[in-house]
mmCIF file of C-alpha atoms in Angstrom:
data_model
loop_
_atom_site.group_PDB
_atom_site.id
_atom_site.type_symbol
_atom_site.label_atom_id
_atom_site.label_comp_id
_atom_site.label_asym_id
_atom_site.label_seq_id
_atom_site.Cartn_x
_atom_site.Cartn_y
_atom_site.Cartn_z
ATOM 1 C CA UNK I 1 214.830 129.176 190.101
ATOM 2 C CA UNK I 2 215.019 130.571 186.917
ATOM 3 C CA UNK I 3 211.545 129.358 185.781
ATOM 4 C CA UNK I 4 210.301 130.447 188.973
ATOM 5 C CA UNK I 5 211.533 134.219 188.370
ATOM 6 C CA UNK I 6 209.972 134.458 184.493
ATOM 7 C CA UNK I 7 206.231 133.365 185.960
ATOM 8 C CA UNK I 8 207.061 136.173 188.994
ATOM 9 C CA UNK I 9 207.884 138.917 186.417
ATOM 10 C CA UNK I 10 205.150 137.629 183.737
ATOM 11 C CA UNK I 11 202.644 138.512 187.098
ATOM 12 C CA UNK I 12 201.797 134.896 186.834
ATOM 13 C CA UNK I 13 202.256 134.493 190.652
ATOM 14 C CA UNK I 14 199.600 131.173 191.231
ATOM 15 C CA UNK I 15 202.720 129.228 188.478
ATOM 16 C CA UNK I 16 205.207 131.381 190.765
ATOM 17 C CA UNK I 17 204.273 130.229 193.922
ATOM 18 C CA UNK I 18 203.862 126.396 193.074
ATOM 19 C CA UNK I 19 207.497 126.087 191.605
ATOM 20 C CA UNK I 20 208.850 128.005 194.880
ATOM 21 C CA UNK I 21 206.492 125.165 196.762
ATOM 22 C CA UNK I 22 208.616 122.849 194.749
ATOM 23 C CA UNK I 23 212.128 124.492 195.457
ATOM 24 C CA UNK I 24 212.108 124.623 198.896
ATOM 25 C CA UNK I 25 210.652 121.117 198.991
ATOM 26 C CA UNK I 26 213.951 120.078 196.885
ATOM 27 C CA UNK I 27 216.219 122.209 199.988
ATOM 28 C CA UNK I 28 216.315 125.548 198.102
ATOM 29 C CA UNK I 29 216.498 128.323 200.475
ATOM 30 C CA UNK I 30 213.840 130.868 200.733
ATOM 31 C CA UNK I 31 216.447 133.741 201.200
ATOM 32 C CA UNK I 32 218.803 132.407 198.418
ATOM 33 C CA UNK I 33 214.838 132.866 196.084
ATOM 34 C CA UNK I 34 213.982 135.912 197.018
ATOM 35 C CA UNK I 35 217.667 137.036 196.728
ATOM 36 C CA UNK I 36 217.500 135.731 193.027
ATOM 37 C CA UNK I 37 214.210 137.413 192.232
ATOM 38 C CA UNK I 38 215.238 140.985 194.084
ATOM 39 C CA UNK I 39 218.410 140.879 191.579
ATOM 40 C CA UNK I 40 216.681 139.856 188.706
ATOM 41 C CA UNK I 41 214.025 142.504 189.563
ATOM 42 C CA UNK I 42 216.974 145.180 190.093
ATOM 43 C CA UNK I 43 218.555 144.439 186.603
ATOM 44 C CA UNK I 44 214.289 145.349 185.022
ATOM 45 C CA UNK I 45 214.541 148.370 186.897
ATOM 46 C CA UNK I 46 217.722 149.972 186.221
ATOM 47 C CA UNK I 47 216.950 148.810 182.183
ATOM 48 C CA UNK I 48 213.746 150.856 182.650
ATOM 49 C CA UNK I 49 215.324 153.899 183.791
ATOM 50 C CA UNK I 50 217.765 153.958 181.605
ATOM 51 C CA UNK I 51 214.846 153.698 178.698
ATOM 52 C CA UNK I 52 212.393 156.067 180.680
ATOM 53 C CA UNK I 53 214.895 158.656 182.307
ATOM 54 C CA UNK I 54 218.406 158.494 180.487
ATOM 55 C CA UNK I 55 216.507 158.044 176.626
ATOM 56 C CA UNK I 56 218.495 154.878 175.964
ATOM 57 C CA UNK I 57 217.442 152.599 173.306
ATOM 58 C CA UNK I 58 215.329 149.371 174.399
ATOM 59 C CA UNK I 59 218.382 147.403 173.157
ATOM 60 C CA UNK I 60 220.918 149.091 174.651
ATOM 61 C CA UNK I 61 219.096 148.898 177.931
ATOM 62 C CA UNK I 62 219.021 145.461 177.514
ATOM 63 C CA UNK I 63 222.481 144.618 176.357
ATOM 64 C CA UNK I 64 223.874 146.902 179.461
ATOM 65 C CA UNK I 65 222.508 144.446 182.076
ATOM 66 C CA UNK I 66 225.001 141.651 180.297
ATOM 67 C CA UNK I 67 222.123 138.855 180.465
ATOM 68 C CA UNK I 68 222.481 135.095 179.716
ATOM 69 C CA UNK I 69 221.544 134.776 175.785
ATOM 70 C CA UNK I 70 218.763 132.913 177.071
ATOM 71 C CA UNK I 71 217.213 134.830 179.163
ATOM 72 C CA UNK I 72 216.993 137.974 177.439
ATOM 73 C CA UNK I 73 213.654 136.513 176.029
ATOM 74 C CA UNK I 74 211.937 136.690 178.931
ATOM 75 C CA UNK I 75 213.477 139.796 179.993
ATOM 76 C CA UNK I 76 212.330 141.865 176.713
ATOM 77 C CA UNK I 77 208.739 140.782 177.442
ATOM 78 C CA UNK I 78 208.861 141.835 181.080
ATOM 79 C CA UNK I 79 210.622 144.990 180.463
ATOM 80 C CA UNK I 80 208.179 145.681 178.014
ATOM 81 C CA UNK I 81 205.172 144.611 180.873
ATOM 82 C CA UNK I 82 206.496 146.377 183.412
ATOM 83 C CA UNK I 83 206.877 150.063 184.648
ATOM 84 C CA UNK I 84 209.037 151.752 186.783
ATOM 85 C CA UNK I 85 206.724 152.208 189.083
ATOM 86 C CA UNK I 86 205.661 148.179 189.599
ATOM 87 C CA UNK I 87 209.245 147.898 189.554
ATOM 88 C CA UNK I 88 209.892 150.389 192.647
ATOM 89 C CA UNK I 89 207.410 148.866 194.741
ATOM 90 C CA UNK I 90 207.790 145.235 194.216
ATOM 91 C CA UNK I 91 211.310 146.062 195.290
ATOM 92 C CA UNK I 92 210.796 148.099 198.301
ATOM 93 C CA UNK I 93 208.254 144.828 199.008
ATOM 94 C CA UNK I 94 210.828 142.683 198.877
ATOM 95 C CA UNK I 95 213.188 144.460 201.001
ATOM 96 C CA UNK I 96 210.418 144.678 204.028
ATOM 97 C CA UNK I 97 210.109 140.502 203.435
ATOM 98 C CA UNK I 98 213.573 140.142 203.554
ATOM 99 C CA UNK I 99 213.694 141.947 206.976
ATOM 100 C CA UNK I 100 210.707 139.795 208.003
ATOM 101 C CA UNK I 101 212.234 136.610 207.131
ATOM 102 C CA UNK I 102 215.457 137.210 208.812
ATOM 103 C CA UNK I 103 213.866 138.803 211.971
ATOM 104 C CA UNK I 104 210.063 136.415 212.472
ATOM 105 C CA UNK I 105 210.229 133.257 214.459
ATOM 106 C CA UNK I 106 207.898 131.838 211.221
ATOM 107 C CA UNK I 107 209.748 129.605 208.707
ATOM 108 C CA UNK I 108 211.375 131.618 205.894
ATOM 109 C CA UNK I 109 209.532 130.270 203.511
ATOM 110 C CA UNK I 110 205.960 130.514 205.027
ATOM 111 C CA UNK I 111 206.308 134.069 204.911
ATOM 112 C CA UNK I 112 207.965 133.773 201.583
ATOM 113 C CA UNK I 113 204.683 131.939 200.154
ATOM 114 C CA UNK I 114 202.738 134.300 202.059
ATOM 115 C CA UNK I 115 203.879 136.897 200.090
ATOM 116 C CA UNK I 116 203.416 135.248 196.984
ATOM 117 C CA UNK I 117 200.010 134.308 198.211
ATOM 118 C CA UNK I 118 199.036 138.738 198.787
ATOM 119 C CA UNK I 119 200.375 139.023 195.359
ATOM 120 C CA UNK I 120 197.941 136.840 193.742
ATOM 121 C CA UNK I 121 194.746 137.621 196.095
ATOM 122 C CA UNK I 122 195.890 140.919 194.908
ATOM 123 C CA UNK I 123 195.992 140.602 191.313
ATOM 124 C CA UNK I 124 192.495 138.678 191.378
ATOM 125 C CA UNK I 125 191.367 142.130 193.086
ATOM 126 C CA UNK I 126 192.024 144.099 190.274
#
């Protein structure tokens, strides 16, 4: 899971989307993923505004989320990658596919993929 969430937050979805392919075929649950990722993602965002809005130091940011020494890596180069704003709306994304997953009579993890799927159509838009 945790290789899985450094492709998502290093935008490379198409690596993202084949190792959540491979979870769920190895009985991960698509709620217990997207769980994962939307606290990961929350733990970017509140570093961000404390760096953007509060005028704390990168590293001080980074030691306040209390991250596993090796994942902080991945974390300074997405935190660095990512705004506020990509932040925001990936999260408020992942809140409406949580409700979809838990309320649509497709498979959790179709509309998980699905997701992950808009994400890189959309990124091959740009």
């Amino acid at each position: 899971a945790n290789e899985f969430v450094n492709n998502f937050v290093t935008k490379k979805f198409d690596l993202a989307l084949l190792l959540s392919e491979k979870l769920f075929r190895e009985g991960f649950e698509a709620i217990t993923l997207l769980r994962f990722l939307t606290n990961y993602l929350q733990k970017l965002y509140q570093a961000r505004i404390e760096i953007d809005i509060k005028g704390t130091s990168f590293d001080e940011a980074i030691k306040n989320q209390r991250l596993f020494f090796k994942a902080e890596a991945i974390f300074r180069l997405a935190l660095k990658n990512l705004s506020a704003n990509f932040l925001a709306k990936i999260l408020a994304d992942l809140q409406i596919l949580e409700i979809k997953m838990k309320t649509s009579s497709i498979t959790p993890k179709l509309i998980f993929n699905s997701f992950i799927q808009g994400l890189i159509e959309e990124k091959t838009n740009l």
